[in-house]
CSV table of N, CA, C and O in Angstrom, one decimal:
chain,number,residue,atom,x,y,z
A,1,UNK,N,0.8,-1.2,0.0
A,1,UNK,CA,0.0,0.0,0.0
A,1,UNK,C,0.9,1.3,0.0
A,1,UNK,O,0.3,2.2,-0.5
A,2,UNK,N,2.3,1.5,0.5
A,2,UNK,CA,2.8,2.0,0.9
A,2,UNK,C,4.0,2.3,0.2
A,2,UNK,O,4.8,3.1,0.5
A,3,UNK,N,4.0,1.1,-0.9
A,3,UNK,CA,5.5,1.4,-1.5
A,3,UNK,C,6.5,2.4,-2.1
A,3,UNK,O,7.7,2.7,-2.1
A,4,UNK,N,5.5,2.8,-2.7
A,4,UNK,CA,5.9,4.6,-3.1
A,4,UNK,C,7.3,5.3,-1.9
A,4,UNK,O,8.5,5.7,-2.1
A,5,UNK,N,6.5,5.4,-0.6
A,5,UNK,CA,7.2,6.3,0.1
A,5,UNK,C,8.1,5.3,0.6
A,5,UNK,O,9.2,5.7,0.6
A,6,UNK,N,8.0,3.9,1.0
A,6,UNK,CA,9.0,2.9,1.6
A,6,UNK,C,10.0,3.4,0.6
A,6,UNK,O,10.6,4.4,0.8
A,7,UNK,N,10.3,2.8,-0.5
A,7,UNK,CA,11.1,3.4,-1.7
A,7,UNK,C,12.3,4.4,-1.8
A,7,UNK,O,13.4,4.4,-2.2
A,8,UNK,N,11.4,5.6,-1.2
A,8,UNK,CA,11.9,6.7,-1.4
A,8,UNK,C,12.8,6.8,-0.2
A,8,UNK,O,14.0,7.1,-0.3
A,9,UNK,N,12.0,6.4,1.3
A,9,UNK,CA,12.9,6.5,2.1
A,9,UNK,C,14.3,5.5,1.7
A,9,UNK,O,15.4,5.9,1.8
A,10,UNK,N,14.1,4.6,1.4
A,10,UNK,CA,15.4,3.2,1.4
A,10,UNK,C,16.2,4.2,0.4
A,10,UNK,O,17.1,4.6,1.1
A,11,UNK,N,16.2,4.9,-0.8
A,11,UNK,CA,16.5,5.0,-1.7
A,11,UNK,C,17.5,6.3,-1.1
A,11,UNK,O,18.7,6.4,-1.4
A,12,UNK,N,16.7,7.2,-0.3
A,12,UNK,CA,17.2,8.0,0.0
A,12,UNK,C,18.5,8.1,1.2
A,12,UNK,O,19.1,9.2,1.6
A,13,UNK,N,18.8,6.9,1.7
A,13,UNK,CA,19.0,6.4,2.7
A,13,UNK,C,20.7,5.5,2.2
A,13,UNK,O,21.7,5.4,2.9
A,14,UNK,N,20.6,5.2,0.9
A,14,UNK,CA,21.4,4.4,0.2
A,14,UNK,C,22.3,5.9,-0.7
A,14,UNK,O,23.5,6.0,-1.0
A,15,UNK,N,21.5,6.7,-1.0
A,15,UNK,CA,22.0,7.7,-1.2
A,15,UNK,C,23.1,8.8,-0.5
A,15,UNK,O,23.9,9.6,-0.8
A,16,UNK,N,22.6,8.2,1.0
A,16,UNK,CA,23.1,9.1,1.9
A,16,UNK,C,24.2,8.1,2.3
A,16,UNK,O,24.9,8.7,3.1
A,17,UNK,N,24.6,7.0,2.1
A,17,UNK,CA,25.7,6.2,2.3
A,17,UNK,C,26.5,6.1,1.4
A,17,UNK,O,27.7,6.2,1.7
A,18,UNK,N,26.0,6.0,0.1
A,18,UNK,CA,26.8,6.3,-1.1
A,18,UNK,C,27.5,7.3,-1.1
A,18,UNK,O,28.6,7.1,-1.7
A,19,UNK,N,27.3,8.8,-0.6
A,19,UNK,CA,28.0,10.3,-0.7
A,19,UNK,C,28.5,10.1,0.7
A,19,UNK,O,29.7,10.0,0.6
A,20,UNK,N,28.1,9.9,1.8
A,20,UNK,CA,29.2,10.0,2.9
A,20,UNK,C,30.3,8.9,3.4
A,20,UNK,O,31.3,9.0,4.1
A,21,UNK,N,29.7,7.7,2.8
A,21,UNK,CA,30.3,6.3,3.3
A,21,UNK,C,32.2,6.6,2.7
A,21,UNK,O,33.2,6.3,3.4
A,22,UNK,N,32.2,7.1,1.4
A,22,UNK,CA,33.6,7.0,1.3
A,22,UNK,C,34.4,8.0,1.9
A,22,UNK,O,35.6,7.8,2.0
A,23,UNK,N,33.8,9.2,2.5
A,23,UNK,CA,34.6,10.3,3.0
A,23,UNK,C,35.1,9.7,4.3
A,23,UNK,O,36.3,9.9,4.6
A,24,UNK,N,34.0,9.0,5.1
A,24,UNK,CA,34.3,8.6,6.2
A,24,UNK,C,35.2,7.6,6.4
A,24,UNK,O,35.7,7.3,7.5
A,25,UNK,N,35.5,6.8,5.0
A,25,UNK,CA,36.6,5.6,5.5
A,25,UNK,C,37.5,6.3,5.3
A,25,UNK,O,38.5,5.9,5.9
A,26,UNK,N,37.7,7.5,4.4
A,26,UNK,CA,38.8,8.3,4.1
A,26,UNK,C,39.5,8.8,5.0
A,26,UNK,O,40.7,9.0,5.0
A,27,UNK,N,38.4,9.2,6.0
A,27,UNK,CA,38.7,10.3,7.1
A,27,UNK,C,39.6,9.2,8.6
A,27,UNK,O,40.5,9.4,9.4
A,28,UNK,N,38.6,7.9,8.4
A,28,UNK,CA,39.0,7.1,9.4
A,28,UNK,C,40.5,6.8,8.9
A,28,UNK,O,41.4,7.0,9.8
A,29,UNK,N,40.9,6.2,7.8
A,29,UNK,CA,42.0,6.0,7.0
A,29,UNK,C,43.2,7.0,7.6
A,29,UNK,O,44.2,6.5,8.2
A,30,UNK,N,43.0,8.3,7.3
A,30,UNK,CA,43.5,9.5,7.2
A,30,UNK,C,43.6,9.2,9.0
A,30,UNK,O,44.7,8.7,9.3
A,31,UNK,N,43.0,9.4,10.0
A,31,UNK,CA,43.5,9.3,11.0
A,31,UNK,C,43.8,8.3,11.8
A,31,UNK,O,44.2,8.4,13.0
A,32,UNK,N,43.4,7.1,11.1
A,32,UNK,CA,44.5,5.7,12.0
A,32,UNK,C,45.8,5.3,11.3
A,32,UNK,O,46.9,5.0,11.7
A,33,UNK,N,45.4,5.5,10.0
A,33,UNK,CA,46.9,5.4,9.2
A,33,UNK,C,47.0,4.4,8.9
A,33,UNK,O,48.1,4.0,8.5
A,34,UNK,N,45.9,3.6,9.1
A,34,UNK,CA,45.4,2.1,7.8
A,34,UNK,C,43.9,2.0,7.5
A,34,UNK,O,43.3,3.0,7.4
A,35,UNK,N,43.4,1.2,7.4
A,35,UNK,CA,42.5,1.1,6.7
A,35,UNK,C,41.4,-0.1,7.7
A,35,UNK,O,40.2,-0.1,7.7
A,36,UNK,N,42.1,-0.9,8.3
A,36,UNK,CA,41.9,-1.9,9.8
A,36,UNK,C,40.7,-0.8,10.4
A,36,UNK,O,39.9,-0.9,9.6
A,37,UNK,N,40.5,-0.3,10.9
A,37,UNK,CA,39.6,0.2,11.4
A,37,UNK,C,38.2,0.4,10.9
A,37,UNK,O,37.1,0.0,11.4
A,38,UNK,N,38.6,1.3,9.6
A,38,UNK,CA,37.5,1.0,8.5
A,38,UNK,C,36.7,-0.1,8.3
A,38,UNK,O,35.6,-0.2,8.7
A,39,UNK,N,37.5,-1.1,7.7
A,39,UNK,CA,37.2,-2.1,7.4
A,39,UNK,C,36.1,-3.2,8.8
A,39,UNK,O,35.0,-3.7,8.6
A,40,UNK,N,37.0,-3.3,10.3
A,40,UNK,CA,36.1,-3.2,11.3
A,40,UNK,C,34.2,-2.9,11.1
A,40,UNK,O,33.1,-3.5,11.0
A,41,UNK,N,34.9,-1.1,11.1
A,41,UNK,CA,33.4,-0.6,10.7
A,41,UNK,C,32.4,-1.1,10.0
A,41,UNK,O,31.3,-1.4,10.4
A,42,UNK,N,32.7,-1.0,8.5
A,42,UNK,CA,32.2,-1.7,7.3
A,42,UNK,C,31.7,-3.1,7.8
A,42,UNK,O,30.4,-3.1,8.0
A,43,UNK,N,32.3,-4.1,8.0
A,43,UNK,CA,32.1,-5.4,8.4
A,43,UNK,C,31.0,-5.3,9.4
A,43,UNK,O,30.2,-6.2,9.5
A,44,UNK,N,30.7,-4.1,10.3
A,44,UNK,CA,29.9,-4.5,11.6
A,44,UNK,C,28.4,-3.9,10.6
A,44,UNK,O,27.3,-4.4,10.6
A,45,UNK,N,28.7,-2.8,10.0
A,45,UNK,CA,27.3,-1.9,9.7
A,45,UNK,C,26.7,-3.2,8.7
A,45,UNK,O,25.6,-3.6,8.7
A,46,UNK,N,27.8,-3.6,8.0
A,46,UNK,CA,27.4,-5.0,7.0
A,46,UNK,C,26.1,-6.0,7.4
A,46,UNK,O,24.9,-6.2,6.9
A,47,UNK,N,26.9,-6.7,8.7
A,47,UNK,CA,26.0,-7.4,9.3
A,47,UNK,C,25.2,-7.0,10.1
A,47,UNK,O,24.6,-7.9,10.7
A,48,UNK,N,24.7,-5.2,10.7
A,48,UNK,CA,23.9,-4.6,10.9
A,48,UNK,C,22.7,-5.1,9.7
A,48,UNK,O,21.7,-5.8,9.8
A,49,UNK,N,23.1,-4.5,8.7
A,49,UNK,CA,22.4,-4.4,7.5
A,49,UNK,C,21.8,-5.4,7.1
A,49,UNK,O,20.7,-5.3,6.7
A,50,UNK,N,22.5,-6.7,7.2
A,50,UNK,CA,21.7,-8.3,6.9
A,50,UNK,C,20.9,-8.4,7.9
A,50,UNK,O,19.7,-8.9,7.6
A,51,UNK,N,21.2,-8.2,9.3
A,51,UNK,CA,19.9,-8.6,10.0
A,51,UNK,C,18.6,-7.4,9.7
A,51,UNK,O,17.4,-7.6,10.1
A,52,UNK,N,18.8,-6.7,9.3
A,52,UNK,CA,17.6,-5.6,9.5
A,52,UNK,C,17.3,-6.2,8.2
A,52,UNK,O,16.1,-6.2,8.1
A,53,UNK,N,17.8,-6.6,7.1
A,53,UNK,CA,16.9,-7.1,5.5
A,53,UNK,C,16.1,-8.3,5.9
A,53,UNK,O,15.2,-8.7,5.2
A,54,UNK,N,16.6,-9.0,7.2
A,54,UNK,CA,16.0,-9.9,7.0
A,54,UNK,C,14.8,-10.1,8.1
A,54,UNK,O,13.9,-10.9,8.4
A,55,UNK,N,15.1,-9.0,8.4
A,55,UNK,CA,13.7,-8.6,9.5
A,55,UNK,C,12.6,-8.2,8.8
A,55,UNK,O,11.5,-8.3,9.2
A,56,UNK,N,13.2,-7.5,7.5
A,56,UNK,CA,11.9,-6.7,6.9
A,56,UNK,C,11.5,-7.8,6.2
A,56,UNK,O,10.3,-8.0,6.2
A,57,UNK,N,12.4,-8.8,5.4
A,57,UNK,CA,12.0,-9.7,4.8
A,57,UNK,C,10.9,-10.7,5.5
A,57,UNK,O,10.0,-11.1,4.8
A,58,UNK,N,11.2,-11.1,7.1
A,58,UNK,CA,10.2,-11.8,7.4
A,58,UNK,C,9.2,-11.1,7.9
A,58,UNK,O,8.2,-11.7,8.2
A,59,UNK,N,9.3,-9.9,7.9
A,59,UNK,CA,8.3,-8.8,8.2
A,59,UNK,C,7.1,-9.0,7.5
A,59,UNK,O,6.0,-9.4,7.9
A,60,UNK,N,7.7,-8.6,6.1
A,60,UNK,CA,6.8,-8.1,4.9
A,60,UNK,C,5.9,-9.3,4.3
A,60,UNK,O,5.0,-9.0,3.5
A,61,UNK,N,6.4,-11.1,4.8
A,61,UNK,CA,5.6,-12.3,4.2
A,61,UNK,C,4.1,-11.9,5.1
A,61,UNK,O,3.1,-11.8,4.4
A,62,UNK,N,4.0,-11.8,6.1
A,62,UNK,CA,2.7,-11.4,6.7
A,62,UNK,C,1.5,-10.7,6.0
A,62,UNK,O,0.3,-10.7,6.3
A,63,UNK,N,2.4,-9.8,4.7
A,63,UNK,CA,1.0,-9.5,4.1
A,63,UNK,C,1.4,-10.1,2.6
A,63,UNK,O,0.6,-9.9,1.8
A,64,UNK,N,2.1,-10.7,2.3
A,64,UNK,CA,2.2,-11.2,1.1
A,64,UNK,C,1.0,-12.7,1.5
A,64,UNK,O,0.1,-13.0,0.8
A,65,UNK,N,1.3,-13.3,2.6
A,65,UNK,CA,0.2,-14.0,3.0
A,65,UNK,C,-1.2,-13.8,2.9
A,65,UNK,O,-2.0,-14.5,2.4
A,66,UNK,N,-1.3,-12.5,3.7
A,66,UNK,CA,-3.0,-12.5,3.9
A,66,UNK,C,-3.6,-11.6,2.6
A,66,UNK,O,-4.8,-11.4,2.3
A,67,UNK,N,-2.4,-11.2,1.7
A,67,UNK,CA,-3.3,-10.8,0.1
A,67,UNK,C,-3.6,-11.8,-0.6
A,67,UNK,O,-4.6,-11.6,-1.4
A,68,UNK,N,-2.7,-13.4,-0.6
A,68,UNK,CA,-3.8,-14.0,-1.5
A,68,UNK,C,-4.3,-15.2,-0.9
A,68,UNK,O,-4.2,-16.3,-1.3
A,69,UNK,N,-5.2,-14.6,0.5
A,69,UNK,CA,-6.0,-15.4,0.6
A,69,UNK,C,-7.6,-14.5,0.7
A,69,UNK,O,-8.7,-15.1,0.8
């Protein structure tokens, strides 16, 4: 019912990682003086990010269920 704006938010959201995600490894880079840290980071928001897909994923079967019955 909703997907329009779900969309927009995810979309906008991936946008906002795309333009700041490299500055910040840059920045992290730039002040540890490798890249270990970064990478850390990356790895943890990673598997942030898989469990929250898969929450929405088992979220969202609830109405894929009750539309075709």
């Amino acid at each position: 019912k909703q997907y329009g704006e779900a969309f927009g938010y995810i979309n906008s959201a991936t946008q906002l990682g795309l333009a700041f995600g490299g500055l910040m490894v840059a920045a992290i880079a730039d002040s540890q003086g490798n890249y270990k840290l970064a990478w850390i980071i990356m790895l943890v928001l990673t598997v942030l990010t898989l469990f929250g897909w898969i929450a929405g994923f088992k979220g969202s079967r609830k109405f894929c269920d009750s539309a075709s019955s």
